[in-house]
Every structure is written in structure tokens, then in C-alpha cells.
Coordinates of C-alpha atoms in Angstrom, one line a residue:
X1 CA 0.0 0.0 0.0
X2 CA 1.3 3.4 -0.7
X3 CA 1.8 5.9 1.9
X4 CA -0.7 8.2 0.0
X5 CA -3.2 5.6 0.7
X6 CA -2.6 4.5 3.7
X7 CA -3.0 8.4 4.7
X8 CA -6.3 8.6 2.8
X9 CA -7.4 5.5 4.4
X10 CA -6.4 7.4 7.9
X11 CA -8.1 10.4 7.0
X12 CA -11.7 8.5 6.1
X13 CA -11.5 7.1 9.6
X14 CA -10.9 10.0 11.5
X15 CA -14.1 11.8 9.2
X16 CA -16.4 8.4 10.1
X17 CA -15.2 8.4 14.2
X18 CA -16.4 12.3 14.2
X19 CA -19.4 11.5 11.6
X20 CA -20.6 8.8 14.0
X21 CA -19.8 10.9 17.4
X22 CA -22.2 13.9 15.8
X23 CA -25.3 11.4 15.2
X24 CA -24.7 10.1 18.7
X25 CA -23.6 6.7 18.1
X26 CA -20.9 5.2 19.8
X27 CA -18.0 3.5 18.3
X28 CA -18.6 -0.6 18.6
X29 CA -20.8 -2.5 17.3
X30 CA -22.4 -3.8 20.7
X31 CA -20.9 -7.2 20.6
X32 CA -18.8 -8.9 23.7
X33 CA -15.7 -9.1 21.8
X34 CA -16.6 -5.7 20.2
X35 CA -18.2 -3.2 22.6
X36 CA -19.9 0.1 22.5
X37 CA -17.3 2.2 24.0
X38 CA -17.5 5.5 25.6
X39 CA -14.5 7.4 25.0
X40 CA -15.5 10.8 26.1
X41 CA -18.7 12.8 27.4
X42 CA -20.6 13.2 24.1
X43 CA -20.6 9.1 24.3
X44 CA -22.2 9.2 27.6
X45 CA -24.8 11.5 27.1
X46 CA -25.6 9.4 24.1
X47 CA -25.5 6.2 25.6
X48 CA -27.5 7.6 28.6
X49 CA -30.0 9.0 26.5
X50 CA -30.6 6.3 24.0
X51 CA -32.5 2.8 25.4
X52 CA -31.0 1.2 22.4
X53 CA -28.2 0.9 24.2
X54 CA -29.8 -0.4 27.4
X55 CA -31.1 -3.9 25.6
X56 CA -29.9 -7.6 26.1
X57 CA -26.6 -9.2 25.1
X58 CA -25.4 -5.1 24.1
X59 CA -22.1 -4.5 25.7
X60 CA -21.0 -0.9 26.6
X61 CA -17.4 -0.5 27.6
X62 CA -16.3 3.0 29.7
X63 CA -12.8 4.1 28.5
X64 CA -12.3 7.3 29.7
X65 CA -12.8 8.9 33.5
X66 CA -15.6 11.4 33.5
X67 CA -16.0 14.5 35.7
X68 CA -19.6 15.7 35.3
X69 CA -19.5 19.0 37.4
X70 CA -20.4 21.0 34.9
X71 CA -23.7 18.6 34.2
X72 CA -25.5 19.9 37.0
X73 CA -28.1 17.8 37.8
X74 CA -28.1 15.7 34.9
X75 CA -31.6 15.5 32.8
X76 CA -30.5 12.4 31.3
X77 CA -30.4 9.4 34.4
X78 CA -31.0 7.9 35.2
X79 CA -30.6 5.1 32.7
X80 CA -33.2 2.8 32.4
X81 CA -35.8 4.6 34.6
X82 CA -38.4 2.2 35.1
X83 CA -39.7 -1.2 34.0
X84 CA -40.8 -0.6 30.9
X85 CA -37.8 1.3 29.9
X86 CA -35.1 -0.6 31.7
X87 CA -31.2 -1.3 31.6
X88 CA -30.8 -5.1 30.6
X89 CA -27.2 -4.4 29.1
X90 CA -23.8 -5.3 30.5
X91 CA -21.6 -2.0 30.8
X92 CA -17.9 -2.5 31.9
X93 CA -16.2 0.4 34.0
X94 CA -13.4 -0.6 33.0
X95 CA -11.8 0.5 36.1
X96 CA -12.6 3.9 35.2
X97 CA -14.2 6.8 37.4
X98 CA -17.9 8.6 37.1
X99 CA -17.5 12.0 39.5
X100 CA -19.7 14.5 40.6
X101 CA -22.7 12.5 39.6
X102 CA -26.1 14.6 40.6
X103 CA -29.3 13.2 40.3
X104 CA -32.7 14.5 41.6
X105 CA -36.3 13.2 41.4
X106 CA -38.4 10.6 42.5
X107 CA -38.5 6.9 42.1
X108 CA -35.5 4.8 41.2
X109 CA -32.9 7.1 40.8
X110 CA -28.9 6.8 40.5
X111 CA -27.0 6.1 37.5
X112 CA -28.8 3.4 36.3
X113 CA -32.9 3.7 37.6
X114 CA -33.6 0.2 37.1
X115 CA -31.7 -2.8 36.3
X116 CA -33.4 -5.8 34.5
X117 CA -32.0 -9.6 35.6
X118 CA -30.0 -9.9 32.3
X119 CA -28.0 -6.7 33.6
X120 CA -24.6 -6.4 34.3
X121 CA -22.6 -3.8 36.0
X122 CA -18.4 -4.5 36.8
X123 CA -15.7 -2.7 37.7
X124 CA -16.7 1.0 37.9
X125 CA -16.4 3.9 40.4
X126 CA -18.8 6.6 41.0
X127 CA -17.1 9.4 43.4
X128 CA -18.7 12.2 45.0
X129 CA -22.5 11.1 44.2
X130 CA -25.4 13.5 45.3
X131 CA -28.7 11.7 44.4
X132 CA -31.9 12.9 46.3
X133 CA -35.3 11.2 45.7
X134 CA -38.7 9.9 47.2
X135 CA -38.3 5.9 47.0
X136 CA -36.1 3.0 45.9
X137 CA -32.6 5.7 45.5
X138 CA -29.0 4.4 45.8
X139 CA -25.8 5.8 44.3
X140 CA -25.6 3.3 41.4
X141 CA -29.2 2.3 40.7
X142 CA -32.4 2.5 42.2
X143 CA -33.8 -1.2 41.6
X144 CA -31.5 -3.9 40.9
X145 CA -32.5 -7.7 39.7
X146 CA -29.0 -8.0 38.0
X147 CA -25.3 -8.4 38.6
X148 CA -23.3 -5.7 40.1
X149 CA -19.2 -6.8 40.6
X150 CA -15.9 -4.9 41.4
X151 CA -17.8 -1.6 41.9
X152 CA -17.9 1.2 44.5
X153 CA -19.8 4.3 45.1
X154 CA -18.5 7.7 47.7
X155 CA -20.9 10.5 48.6
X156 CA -24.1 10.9 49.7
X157 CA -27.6 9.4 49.1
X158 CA -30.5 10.8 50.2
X159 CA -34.8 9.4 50.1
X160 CA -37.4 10.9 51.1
X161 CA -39.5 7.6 52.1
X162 CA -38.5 4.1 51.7
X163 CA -35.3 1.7 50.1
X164 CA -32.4 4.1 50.2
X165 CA -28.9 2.7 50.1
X166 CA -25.4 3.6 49.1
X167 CA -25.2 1.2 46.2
X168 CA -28.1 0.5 45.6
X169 CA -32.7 1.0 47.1
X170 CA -34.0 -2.3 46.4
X171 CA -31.3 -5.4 45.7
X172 CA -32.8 -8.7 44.3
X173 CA -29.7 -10.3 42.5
X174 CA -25.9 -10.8 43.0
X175 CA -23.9 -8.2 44.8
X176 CA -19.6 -8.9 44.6
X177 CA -16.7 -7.1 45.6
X178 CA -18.3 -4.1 46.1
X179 CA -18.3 -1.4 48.9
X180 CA -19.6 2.3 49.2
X181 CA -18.3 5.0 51.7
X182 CA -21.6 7.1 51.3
X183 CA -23.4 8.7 54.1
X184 CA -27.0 7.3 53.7
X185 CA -30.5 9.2 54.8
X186 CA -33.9 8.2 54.5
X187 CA -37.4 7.1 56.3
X188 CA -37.1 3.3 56.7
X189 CA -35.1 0.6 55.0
X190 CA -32.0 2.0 54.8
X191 CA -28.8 0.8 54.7
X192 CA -25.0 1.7 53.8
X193 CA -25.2 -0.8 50.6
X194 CA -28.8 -1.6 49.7
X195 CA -31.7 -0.4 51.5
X196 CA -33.5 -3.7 51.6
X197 CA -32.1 -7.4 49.9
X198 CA -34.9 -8.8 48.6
X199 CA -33.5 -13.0 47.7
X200 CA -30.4 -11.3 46.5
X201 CA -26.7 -12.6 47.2
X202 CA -24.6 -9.9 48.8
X203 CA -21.0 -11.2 49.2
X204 CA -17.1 -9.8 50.3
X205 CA -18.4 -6.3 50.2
X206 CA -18.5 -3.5 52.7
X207 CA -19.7 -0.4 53.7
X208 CA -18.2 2.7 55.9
X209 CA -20.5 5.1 55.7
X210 CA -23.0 6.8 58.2
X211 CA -26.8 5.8 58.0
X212 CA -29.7 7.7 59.5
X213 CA -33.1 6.1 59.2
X214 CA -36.3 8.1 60.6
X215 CA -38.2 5.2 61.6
X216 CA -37.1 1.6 61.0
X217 CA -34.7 -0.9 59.6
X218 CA -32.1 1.3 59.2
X219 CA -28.6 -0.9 59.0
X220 CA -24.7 -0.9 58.2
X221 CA -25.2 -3.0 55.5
X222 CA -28.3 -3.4 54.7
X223 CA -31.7 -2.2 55.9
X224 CA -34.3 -5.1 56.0
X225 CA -32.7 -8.7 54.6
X226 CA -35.2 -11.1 53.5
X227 CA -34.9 -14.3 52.3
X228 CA -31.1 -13.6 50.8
X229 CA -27.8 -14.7 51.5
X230 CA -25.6 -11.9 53.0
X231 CA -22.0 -13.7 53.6
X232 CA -18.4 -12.5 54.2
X233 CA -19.4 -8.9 54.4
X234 CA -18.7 -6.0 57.2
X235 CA -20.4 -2.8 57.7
X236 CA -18.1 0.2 60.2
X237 CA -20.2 3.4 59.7
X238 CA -22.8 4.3 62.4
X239 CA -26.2 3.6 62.0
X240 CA -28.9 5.9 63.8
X241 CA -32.8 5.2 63.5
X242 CA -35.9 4.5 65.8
X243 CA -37.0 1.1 65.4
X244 CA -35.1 -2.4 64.2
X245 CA -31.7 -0.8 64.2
X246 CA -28.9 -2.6 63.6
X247 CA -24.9 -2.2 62.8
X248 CA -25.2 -4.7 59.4
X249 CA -28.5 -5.0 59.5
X250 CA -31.8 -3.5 60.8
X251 CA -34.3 -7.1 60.2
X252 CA -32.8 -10.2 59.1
X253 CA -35.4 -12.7 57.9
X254 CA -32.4 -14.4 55.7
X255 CA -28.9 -16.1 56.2
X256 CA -26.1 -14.1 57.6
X257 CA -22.5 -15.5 57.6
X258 CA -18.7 -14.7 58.0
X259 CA -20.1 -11.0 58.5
X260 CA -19.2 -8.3 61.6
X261 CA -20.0 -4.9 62.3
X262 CA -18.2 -2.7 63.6
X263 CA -19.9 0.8 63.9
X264 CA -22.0 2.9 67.1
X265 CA -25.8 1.9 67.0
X266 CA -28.3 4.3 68.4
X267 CA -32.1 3.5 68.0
X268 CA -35.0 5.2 70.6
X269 CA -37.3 2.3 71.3
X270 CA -38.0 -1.4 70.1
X271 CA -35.0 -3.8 68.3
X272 CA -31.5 -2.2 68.9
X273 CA -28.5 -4.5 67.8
X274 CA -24.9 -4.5 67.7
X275 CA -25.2 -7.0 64.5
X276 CA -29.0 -6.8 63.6
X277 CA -31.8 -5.3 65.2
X278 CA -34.2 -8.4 64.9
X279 CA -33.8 -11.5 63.6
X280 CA -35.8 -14.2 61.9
X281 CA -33.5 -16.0 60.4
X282 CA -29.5 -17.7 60.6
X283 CA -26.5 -16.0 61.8
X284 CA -23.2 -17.9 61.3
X285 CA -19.6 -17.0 61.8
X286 CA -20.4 -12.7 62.4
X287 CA -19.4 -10.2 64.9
X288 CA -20.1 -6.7 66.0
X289 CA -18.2 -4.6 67.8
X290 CA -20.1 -1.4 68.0
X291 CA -21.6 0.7 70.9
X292 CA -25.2 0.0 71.2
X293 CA -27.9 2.4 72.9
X294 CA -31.9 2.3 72.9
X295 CA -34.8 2.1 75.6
X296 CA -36.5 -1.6 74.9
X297 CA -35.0 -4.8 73.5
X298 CA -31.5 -4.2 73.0
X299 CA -29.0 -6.6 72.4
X300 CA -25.1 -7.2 71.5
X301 CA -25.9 -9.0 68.2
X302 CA -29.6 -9.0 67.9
X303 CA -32.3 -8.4 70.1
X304 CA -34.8 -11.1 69.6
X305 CA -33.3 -14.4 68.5
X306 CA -35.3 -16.9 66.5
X307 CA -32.8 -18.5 64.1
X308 CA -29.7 -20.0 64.9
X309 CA -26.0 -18.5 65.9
X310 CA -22.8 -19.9 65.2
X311 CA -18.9 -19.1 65.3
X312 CA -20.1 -15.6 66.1
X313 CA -18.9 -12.7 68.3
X314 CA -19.4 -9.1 69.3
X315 CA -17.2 -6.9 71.3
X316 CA -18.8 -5.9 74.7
X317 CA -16.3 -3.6 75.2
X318 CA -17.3 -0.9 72.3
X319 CA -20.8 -2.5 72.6
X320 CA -21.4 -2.2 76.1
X321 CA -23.2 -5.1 76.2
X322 CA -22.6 -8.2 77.8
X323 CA -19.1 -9.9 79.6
X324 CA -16.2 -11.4 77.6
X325 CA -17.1 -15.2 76.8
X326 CA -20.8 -14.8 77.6
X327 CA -22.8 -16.6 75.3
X328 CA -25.9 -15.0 74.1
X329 CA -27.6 -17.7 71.9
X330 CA -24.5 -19.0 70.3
X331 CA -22.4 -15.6 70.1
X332 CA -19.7 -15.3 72.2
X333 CA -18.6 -12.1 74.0
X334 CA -15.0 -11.2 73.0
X335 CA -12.5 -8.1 74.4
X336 CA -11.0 -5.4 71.7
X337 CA -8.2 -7.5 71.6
X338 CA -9.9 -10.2 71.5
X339 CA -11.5 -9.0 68.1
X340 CA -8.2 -7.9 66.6
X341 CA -6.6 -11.6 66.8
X342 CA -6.2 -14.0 64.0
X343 CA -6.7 -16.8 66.4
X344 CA -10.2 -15.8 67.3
X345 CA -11.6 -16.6 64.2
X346 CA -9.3 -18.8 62.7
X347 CA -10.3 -20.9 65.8
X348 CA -13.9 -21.1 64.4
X349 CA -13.0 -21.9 60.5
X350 CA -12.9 -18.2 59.4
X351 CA -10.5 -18.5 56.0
X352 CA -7.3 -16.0 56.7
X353 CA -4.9 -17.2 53.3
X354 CA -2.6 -14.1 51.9
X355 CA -1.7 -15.8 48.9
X356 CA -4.6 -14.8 47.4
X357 CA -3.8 -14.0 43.6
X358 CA -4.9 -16.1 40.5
X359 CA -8.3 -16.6 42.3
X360 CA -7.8 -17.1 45.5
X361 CA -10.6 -19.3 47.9
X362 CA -9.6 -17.3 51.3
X363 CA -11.5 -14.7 52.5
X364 CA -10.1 -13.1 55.2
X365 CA -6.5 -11.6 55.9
X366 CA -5.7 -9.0 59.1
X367 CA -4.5 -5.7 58.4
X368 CA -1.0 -5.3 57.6
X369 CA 1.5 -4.3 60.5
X370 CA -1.3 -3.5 62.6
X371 CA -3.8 -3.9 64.8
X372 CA -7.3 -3.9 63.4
X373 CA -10.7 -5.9 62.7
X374 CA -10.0 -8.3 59.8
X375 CA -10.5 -7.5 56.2
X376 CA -11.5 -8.5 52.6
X377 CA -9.1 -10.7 50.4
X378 CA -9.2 -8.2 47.8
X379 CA -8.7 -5.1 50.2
X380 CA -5.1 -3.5 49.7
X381 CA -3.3 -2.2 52.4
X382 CA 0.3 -2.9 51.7
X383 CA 2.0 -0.2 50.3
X384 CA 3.5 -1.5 46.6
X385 CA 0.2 -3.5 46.7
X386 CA -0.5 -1.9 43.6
X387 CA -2.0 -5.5 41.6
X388 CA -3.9 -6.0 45.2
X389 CA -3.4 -9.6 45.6
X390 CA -2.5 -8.8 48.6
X391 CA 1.5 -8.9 48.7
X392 CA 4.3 -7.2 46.4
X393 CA 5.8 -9.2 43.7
X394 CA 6.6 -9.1 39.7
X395 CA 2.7 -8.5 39.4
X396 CA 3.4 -5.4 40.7
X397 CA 6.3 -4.1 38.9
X398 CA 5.0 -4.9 36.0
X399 CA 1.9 -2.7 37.2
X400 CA 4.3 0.0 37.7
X401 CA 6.1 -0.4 34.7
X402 CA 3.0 -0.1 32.7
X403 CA 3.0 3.4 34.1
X404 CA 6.6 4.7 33.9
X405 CA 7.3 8.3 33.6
X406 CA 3.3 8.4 32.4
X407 CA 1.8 11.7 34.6
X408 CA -1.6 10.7 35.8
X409 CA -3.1 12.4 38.9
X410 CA -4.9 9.0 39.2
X411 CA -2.1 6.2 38.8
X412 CA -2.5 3.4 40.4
X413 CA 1.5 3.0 40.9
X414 CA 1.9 6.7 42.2
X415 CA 3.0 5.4 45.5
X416 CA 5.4 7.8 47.3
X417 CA 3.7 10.5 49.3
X418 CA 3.2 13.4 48.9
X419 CA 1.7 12.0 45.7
X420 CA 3.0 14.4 42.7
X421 CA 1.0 12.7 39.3
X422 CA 4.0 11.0 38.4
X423 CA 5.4 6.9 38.6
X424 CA 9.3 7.7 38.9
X425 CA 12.0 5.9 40.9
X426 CA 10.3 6.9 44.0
X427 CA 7.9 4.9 43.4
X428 CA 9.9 2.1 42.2
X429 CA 11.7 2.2 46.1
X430 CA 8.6 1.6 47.8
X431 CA 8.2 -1.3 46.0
X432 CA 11.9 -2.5 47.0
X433 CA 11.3 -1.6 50.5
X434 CA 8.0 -3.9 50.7
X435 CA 9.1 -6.7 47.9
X436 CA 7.5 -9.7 49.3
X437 CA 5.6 -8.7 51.8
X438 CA 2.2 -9.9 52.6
X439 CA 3.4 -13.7 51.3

């Protein structure tokens, strides 16, 4: 081919990528191997705006971080609004970031409104979120029946009325590796990642942020649990509400296990709990470690027991509740200390494994050089960590020599602090200093 043609060939493509980008359609043809991709904001407000996007088997890939300050409150989410009009797509993040995401309205609100069974949502982050509705509101969708993996959601979620949580109102499918360090407000069933589980699986995912509920099942975690499967799972913010107040949960009526909580718990009347405020259904292998206060039926894990307890704890010194190696229906009382040791629930068959890359089956490991409450496998908190299998090895320098002399305010491998944008030999020390730690 001759250089004049390949340039002509060049230019055509360049004319068709801007052609295509003014009619509003995104480059991709939809397929799994060959995905819509959103390379920029005029691809989001297309894709957002356009439900033939939003139908089954279409594939949307993010490529690109995307500030949307200048949005406002943006007219165009959220996507998939409702039932008849809903998101059945799978959309990769892509480990990309959605900021300054505001949203205002009614019902099932967030980025995605609602999200058919066929949906799938992985690896995205939505920072500084401000969504503010009546019912069913959360930071990445409002009403969820799909798949939602690897994602995380930071700012604030507020509803009106009821189903309000930090990733998500209403949850009725699979929930994995995902956390959210939003504060959470709202009138009853609320919680710090879903407002209420409906049969959904929720599993090594967290929450941190504060939840105020205005009159019941307000938790952690999760507001009202019913008939799901919550497992390997902690909640830390405080949770504040009147009735059925709990630190991971404010009613279980489902199967809890491998879960703690870790957080204050302040409720003015009936079903205050460390863990959950009431529960109807099966607690395994869970502690909670937080102060509890209310006026009638309060407890360190739960206040009214009807299921069955095992290989659980909660710290009755934070709590205030109880003596160290009381048993209160098959949850033993356990010191600060006591909490912070491997041996506590390793003793009990809780998974602690650091080798943990290449698909790891542990669960657990303890945080690194010190004392704390245990946490997720995929949690990093080594510095040079920067693959986050939880130790420093060749994964990681070849993570960091992906990114060599590249400036990025967001780089992954921009380890050395004060943090300056750029991956430089700096950086390269840390990862000398910790080489090997964590296996």
C-alpha cells in the first residue's frame, strides 16, 4: 500500500469516528468481543440518552474517567428509569471513574434507575455522588434484579420515604466485591449498601458510611434482609434510626454469615442491635463490635433471636453489652483484643490465606502491620500492593512499569507520598522496600 493511501485510508476514519460521534452513536458494534465504547462525554450522554443501548446481550465499555461537574443535575439518568424502559445491558467500567454524579427526582434514581435480571454492572467507580429522591434511591441504581461486581460508590444518598442505600434501594440479584463509603439518609429501609435485599446474594463487600433512618430498619449494610444470602461482608459506619436498628442490618429474615460490624448503634425504642436489630432467620460465623444504645429490647448481636448462631462474636467492650465469653444464643462475647486476633476466628474456621492472587478461595486476611478488625481478600493495604493480591511481587512491577514516567493524577503506581501525578523511581523504592511482603 502506498503511503498516500494509507494516509487517505487514515483520514476516512478520522471523518467516520467524528461522523458517528455527531449522530450520537458510539463506536462498537455492541458485541462482547466488540463493545460500544465510551471514549468521552458526548458518548455518555448518548448512551444515557438512547435505550437502544440499554437492551440484552449489548455490551458498553467506559474508556475514559468522566467528571460531570459541569452537568448539573443531569436530565439524562438515570438510565433505564423504570420497568418498561429498563437497563438489561452489561456496561464495563473498565476501572474507570464517574464524578460528581447529581441526580434529583423521585423513584428509582442513581445512574442506572432500574436494572433488568439480564443486567450487568463491573468494575466501575462513582465518586462524590449527590442523588436525592422519594423511594427505591441508591448511588448506582435504584432497583436492581441484575449483577453488580468490582464496583464502589463515595458521597451521599438521600430518600425521602422508603429503600435508600449507598449502592443500591432495592437489591434482588448478586452483589460482589463491592463497597460504598456514602453517608445514607432516609425514612425506613435503609442501609450503607442496599436499602432492603430482597432474595439477593450480597458477598465480600463493605460499607463505611453513616446511616440515619427516621423510623425503621435502618442498618450498616443493609436495611431489612429477607430471604437472601448476605456472607463475608462487614459494615463500620454508624447507623442511627428509631425502630429495628442494627450495625449490618436492621431485620434479618435471611442467612447471615462470615459478616461483623463494627460501627456505634443508636435506635430510641424497640430492636437495637450491635449485628442486627431483629432476627428471623440464621447467623453464622459474624461479629459486631459497636456501641449500642436504645430504651426496649436491646441486644449485643440481635435483640430477639429466633434463628440459629454460630462461630459468632461481638465486642462488649465498644458495645457495652454483655461480659467477655458470655454466650448470648450461640455468640460469644469477645475483648477489643480479642476482636483484633487472627486466632479468634481462625479458631472457628474463618478462611485468613494471603496468597490470594490467581483466584484465590480465602476470604479473610488481618490488616498489615497492625492492629485492626480483619479484612477482605481483595482489600489492599500494603504499600507497593498496587495489583492488590494482597502482597508485592513481579505482578506489581509490572503494574508499575506499565506506568513509567506516564503523569496521571490517578495512577495506580503513584505510590510515594506526597503523591505528585507522576510513577518515577520513588515509586519504584517503595516497591523494594515492601518486595514480598504480605506472602
Amino acid at each position: 500500500m502506498r503511503l498516500s493511501e494509507l494516509f487517505s485510508l487514515v483520514v476516512l476514519g478520522l471523518i467516520s469516528s467524528i461522523a458517528l460521534a455527531a449522530q450520537g452513536i458510539l463506536p462498537g458494534s455492541g458485541t462482547q468481543t466488540d463493545p460500544f465504547v465510551i471514549e468521552d462525554f458526548a458518548d455518555f450522554q448518548a448512551f444515557c440518552g438512547s435505550n437502544s443501548y440499554w437492551a440484552n446481550e449489548i455490551y458498553t465499555r467506559l474508556d475514559t474517567d468522566l467528571d460531570l461537574t459541569a452537568a448539573g443535575i443531569y436530565p439524562k439518568a438515570p438510565i433505564g428509569p423504570n420497568n418498561n424502559d429498563r437497563y438489561n445491558g452489561h456496561f464495563n467500567g473498565n476501572g474507570h471513574i464517574i464524578r460528581n454524579l447529581t441526580v434529583e427526582g423521585e423513584s428509582n434514581l442513581g445512574l442506572f434507575g432500574y436494572l433488568h435480571s439480564s443486567a450487568v454492572i463491573t468494575n466501575l467507580g462513582i465518586e462524590n455522588v449527590r442523588i436525592k429522591g422519594v423511594d427505591c434511591v441508591g448511588g448506582l441504581c435504584g432497583k436492581k434484579y441484575g449483577t453488580i461486581t468490582q464496583c464502589y460508590v463515595t458521597g451521599s444518598v438521600t430518600g425521602n420515604y422508603y429503600f435508600v442505600g449507598g449502592l443500591c434501594g432495592i437489591n434482588s440479584g448478586p452483589i460482589t466485591q463491592c463497597y460504598t463509603t456514602s453517608s445514607v439518609k432516609g425514612r425506613s429501609y435503609i442501609g450503607g449498601l442496599c436499602g432492603e435485599n430482597d432474595g439477593g446474594t450480597i458477598s465480600l463487600c463493605y460499607a463505611t458510611g453513616n446511616i440515619t433512618g427516621g423510623e425503621k430498619y435502618a442498618g450498616g449494610l443493609c436495611g431489612w434482609h429477607y430471604e437472601g444470602t448476605i456472607t463475608q461482608c462487614y459494615a463500620t459506619g454508624s447507623v442511627t434510626g428509631h425502630d429495628f436498628v442494627g450495625g449490618l442490618c436492621g431485620e434479618n429474615y435471611g442467612t447471615i454469615s462470615q459478616c461483623y460490624a463494627n460501627g456505634s448503634v443508636t435506635g430510641d425504642e424497640w430492636g437495637i442491635g450491635g449485628l442486627c436489630g431483629e432476627n428471623s432467620g440464621t447467623i453464622s460465623q459474624c461479629y459486631s463490635t459497636g456501641p449500642v444504645a436504645g430504651e426496649v429490647g436491646v441486644g449485643g448481636l440481635c435483640w430477639q433471636y429466633i434463628g440459629t448462631i454460630v462461630n459468632s462474636f461481638w465486642n462488649v467492650g465498644t458495645s457495652g453489652i454483655g461480659r467477655p465469653g458470655e454466650n448470648y444464643f450461640g455468640a460469644i462475647g469477645k475483648t477489643t483484643a480479642q476482636m483484633q486476633d487472627i486466632n479468634t476466628f481462625l479458631n472457628v474456621g474463618w478462611d485468613f490465606n494471603a496468597e490470594t492472587a490467581n483466584g484465590p478461595e480465602e476470604t479473610w486476611h488481618m490488616p498489615f502491620n497492625i492492629m485492626g478488625y480483619p479484612m477482605l481478600w481483595w482489600q489492599k493495604d500494603i504499600p507497593g500492593d498496587i495489583a492488590g493480591s494482597y502482597g508485592v511481587d513481579f505482578e506489581d512491577v509490572a503494574a508499575l512499569s506499565s506506568q513509567w514516567l506516564r503523569a496521571s493524577a490517578e495512577s495506580s503506581a503513584d505510590l510515594f507520598e506526597p503523591l505528585d501525578g507522576m510513577v518515577s523511581i520513588d515509586d519504584l523504592q517503595i516497591i523494594i522496600d515492601y518486595w514480598l511482603s504480605g506472602r
